PDB file of C-alpha atoms in Angstrom:
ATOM      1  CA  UNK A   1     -42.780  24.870  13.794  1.00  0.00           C
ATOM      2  CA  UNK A   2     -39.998  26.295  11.692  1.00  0.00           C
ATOM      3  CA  UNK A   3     -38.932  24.897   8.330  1.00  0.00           C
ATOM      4  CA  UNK A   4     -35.715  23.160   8.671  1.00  0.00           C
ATOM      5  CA  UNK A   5     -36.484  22.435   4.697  1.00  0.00           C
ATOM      6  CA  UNK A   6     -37.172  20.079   2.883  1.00  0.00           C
ATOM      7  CA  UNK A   7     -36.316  16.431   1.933  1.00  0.00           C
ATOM      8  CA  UNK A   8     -37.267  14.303  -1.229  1.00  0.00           C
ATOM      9  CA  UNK A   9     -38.005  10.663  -1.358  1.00  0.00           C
ATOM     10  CA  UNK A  10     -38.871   8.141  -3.970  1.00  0.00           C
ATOM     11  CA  UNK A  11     -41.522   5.798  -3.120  1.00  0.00           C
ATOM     12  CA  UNK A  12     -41.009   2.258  -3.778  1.00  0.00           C
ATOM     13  CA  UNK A  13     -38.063   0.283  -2.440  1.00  0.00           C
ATOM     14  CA  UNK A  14     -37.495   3.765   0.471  1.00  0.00           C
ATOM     15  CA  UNK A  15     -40.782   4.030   2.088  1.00  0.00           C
ATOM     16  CA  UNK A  16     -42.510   0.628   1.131  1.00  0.00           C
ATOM     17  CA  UNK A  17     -40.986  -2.757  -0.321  1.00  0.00           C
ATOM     18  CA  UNK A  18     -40.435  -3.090  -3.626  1.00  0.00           C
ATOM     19  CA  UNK A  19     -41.862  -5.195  -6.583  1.00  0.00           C
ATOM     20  CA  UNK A  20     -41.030  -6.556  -9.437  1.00  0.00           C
ATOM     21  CA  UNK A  21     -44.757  -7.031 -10.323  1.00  0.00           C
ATOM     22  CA  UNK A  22     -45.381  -3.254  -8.993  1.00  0.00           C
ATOM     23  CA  UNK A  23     -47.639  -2.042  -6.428  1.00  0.00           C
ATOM     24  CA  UNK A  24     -51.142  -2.248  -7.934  1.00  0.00           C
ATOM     25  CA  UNK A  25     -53.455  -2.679  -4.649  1.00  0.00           C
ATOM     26  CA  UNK A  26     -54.045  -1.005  -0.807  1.00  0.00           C
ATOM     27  CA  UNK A  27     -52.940  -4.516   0.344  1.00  0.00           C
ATOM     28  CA  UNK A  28     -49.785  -4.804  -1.776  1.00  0.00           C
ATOM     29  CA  UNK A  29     -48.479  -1.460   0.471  1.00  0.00           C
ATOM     30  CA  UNK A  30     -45.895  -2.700   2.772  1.00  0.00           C
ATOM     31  CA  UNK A  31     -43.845  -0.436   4.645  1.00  0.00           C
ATOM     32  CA  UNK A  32     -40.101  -1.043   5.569  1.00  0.00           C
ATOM     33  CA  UNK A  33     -39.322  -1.615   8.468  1.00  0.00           C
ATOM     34  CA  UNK A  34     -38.457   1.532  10.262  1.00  0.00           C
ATOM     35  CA  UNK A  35     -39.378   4.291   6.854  1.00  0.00           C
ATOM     36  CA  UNK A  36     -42.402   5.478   8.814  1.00  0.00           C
ATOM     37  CA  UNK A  37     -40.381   6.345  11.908  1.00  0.00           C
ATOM     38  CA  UNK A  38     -38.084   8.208   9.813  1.00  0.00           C
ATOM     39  CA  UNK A  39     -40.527  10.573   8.209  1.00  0.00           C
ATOM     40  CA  UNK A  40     -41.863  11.200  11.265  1.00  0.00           C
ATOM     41  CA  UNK A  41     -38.940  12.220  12.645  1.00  0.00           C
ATOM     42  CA  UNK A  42     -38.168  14.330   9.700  1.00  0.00           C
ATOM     43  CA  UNK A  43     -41.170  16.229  10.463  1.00  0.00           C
ATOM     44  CA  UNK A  44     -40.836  16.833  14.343  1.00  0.00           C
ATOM     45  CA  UNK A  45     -37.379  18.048  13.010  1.00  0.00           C
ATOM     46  CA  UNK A  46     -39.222  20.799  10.814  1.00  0.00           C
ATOM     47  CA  UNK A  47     -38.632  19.197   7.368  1.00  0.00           C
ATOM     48  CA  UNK A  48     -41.151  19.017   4.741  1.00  0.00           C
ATOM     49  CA  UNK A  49     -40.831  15.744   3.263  1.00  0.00           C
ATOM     50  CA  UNK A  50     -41.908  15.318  -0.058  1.00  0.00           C
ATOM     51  CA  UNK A  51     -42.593  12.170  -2.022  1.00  0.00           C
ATOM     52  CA  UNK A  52     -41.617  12.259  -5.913  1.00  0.00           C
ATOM     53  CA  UNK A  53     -42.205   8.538  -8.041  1.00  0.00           C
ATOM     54  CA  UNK A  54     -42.576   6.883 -10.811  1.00  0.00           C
ATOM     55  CA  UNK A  55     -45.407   4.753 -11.074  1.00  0.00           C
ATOM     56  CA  UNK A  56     -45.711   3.568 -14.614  1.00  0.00           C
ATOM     57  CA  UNK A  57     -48.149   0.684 -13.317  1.00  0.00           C
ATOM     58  CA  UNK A  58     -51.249   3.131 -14.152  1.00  0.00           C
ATOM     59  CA  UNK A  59     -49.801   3.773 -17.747  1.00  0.00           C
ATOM     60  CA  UNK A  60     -49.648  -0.049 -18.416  1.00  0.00           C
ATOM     61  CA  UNK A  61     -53.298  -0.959 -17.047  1.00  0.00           C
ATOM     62  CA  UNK A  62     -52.047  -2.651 -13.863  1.00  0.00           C
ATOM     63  CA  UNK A  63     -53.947  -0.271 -11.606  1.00  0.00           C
ATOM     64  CA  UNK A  64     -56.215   2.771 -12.473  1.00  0.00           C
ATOM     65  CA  UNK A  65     -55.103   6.472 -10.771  1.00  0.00           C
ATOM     66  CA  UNK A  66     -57.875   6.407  -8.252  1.00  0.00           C
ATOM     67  CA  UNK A  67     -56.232   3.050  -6.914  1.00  0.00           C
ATOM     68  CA  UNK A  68     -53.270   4.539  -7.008  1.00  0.00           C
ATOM     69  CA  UNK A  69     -54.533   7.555  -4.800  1.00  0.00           C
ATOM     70  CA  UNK A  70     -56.172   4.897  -2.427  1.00  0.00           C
ATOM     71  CA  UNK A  71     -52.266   3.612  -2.197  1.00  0.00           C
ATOM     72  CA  UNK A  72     -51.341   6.884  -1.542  1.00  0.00           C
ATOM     73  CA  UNK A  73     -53.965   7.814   0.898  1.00  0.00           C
ATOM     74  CA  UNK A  74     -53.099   4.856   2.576  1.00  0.00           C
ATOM     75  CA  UNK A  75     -49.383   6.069   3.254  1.00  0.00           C
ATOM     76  CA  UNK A  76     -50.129   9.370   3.909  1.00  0.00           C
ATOM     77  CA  UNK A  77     -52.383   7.901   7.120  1.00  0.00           C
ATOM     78  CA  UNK A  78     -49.625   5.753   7.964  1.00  0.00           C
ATOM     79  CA  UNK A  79     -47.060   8.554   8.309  1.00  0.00           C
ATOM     80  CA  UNK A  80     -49.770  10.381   9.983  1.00  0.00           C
ATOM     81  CA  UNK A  81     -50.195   7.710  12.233  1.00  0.00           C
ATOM     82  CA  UNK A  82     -46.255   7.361  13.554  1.00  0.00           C
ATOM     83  CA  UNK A  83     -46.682  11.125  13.961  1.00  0.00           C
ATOM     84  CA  UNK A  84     -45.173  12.301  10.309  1.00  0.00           C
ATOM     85  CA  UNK A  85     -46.749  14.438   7.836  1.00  0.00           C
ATOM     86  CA  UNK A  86     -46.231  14.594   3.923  1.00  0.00           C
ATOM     87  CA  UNK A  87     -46.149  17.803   2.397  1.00  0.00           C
ATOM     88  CA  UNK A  88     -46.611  16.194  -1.198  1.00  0.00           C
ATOM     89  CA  UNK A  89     -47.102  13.664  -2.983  1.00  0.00           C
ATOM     90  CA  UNK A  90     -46.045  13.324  -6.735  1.00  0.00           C
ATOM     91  CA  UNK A  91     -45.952  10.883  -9.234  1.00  0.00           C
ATOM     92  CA  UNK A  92     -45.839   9.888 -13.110  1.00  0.00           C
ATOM     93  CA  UNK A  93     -48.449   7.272 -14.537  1.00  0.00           C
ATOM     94  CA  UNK A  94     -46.306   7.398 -18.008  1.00  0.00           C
ATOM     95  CA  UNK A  95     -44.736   3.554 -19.347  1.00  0.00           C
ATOM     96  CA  UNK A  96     -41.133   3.976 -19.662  1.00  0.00           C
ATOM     97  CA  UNK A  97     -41.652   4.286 -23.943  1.00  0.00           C
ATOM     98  CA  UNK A  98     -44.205   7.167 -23.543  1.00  0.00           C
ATOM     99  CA  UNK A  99     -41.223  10.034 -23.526  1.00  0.00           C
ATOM    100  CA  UNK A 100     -42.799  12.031 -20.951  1.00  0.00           C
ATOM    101  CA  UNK A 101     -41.203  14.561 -19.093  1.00  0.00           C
ATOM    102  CA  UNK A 102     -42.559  13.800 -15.471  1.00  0.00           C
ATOM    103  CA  UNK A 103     -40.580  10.808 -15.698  1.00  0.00           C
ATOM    104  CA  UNK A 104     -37.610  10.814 -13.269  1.00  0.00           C
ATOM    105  CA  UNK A 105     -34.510  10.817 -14.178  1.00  0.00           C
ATOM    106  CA  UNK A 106     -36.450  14.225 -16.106  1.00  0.00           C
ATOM    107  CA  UNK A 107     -37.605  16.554 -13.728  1.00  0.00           C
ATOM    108  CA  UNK A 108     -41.130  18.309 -14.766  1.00  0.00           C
ATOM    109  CA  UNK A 109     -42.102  16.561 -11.545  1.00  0.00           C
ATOM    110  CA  UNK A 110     -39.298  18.212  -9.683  1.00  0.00           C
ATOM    111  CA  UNK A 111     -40.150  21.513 -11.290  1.00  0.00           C
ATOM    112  CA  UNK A 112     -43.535  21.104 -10.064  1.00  0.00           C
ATOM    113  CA  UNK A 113     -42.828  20.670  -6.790  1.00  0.00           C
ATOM    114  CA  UNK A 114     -40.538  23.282  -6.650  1.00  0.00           C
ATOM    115  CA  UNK A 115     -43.499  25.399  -8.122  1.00  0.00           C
ATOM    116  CA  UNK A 116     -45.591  24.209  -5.669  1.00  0.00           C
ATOM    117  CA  UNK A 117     -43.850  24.427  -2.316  1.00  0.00           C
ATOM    118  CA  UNK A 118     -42.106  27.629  -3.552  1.00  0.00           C
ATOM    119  CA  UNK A 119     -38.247  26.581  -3.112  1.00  0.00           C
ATOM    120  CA  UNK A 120     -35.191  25.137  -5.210  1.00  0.00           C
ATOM    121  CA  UNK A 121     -34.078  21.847  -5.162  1.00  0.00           C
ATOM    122  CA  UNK A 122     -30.413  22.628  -4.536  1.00  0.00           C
ATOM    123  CA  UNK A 123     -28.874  21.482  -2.383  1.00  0.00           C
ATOM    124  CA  UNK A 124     -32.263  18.980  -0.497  1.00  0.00           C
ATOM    125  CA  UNK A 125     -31.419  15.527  -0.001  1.00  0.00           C
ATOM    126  CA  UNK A 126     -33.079  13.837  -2.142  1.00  0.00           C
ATOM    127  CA  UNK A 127     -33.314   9.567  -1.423  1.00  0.00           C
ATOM    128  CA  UNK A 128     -34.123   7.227  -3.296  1.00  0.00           C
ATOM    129  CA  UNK A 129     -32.701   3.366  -4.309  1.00  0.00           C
ATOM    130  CA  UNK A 130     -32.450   3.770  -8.428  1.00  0.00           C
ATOM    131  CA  UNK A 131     -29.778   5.459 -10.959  1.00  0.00           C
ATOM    132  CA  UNK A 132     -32.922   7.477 -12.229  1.00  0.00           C
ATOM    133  CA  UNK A 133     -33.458   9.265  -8.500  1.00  0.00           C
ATOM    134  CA  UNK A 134     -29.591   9.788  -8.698  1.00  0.00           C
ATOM    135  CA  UNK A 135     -29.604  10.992 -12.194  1.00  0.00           C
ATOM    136  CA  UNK A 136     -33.253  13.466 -11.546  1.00  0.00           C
ATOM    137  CA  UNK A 137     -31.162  14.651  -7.966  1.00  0.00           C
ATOM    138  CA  UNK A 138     -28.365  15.376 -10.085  1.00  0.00           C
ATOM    139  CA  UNK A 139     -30.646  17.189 -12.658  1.00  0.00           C
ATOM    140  CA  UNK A 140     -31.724  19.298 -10.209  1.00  0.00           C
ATOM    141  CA  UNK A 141     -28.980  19.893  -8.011  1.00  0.00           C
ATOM    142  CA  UNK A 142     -30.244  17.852  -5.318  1.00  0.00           C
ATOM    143  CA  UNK A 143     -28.016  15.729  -2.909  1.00  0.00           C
ATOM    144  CA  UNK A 144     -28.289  12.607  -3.771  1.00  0.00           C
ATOM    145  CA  UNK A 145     -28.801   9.756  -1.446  1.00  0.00           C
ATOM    146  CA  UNK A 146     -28.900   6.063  -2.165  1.00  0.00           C
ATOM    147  CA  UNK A 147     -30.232   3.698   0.672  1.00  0.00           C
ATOM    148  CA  UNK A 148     -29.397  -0.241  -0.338  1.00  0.00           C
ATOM    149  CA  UNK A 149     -33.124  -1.172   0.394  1.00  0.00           C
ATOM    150  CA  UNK A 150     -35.320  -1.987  -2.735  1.00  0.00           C
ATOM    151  CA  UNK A 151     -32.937  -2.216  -6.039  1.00  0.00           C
ATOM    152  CA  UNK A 152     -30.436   0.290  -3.883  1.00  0.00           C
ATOM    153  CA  UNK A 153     -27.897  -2.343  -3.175  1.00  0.00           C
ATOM    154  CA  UNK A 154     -27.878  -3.163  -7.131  1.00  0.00           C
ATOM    155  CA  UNK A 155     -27.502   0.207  -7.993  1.00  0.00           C
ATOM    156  CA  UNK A 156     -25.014   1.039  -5.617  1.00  0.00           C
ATOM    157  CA  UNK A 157     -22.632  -1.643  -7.876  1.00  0.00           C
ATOM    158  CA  UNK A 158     -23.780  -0.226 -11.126  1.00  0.00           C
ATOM    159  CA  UNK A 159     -22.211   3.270  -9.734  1.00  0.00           C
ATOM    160  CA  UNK A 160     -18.768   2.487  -9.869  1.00  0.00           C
ATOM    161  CA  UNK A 161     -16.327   5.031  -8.357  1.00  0.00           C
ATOM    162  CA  UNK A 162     -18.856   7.463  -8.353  1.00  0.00           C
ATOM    163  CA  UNK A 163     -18.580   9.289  -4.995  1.00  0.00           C
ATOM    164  CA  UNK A 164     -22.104   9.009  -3.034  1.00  0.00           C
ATOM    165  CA  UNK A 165     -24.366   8.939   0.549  1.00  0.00           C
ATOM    166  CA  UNK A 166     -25.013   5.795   0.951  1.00  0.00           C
ATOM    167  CA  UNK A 167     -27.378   4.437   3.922  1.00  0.00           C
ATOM    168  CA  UNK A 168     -28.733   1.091   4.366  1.00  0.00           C
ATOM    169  CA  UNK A 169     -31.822   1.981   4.489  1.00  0.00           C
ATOM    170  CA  UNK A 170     -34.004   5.460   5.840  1.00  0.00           C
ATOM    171  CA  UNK A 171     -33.790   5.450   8.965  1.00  0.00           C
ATOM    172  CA  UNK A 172     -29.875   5.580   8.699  1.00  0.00           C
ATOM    173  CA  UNK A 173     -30.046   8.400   6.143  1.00  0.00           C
ATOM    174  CA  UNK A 174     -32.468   9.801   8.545  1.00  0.00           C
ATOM    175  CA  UNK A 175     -30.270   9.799  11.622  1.00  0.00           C
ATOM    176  CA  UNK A 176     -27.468  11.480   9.500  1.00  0.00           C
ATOM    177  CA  UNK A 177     -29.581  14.256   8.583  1.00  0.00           C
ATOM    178  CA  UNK A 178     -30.925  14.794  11.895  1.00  0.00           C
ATOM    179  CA  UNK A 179     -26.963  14.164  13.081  1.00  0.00           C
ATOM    180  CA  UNK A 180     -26.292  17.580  10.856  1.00  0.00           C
ATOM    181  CA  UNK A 181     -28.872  19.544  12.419  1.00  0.00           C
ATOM    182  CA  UNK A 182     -26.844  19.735  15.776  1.00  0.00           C
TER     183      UNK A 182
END
């Protein structure tokens, strides 16, 4: 299948619910309704589709990294299963105070994947539901996209007359994309 390219999303509040009391278990992992259908649809399409989030949870004891791998696993299988495929999966384990660089809005995890899939950022949608995906797309040159699922809704108030996609959720940033294709 050819590349189409690629497309970055954040993890919690696009893919799964949200949390206030964060993700820390297998059983906590609840998809939105619809997110799975839209990466698999992403990836019939030919895009890569990329995962990039912050998951400070590990840094503040909530859950060790090999749960958090279980979590991921356990995403990864249920893209696989609506007929998706991820190309990556990244994340920061850094608290908020630990002034790392992986930590979106800063973009060593960006970098990274960049690195790793051997392309640029400009110019991929990149969608997530917080200022700090906005801010690390803008770092990057990404286009951002805010769906209203998760703290999306919020955020879309905080941004003011700033000029942005916004989708109510994936699957509706999805079908755009897709829409562009032709």
């Amino acid at each position: 299948m050819a590349g189409r390219g690629l497309v970055v999303l954040d993890r919690d509040g696009v893919i799964n619910e949200d949390s206030g009391e964060f993700i820390k278990s297998v059983a906590e992992w609840c998809p939105i309704r619809g997110s799975l259908e839209a990466i698999a649809a992403l990836h019939r399409a030919g895009f890569r589709v990329t995962v990039v989030t912050n998951q400070s949870g590990v840094g503040r004891g909530l859950l060790t990294e090999q749960t958090l791998g279980a979590i991921h696993e356990r995403m990864a299988a249920a893209v696989r299963d609506a007929g998706g495929e991820l190309a990556g999966v990244y994340y920061c384990p850094h608290r908020p105070d630990e002034g790392c660089e992986c930590r979106k809005p800063k973009t060593a995890l960006l970098r990274r994947l960049e690195r790793d899939l051997g392309c640029r950022l400009a110019g991929v949608p990149f969608i997530g539901d917080r200022l700090s995906d906005i801010e690390a797309a803008d770092a990057v040159a990404a286009r951002a996209v805010l769906v209203r699922t998760g703290t999306g809704a919020a955020t879309e108030r905080l941004l003011g007359e700033r000029r942005l996609e916004v989708f109510n959720d994936l699957a509706a940033a999805t079908r755009r994309l897709l829409a562009e294709m032709g």
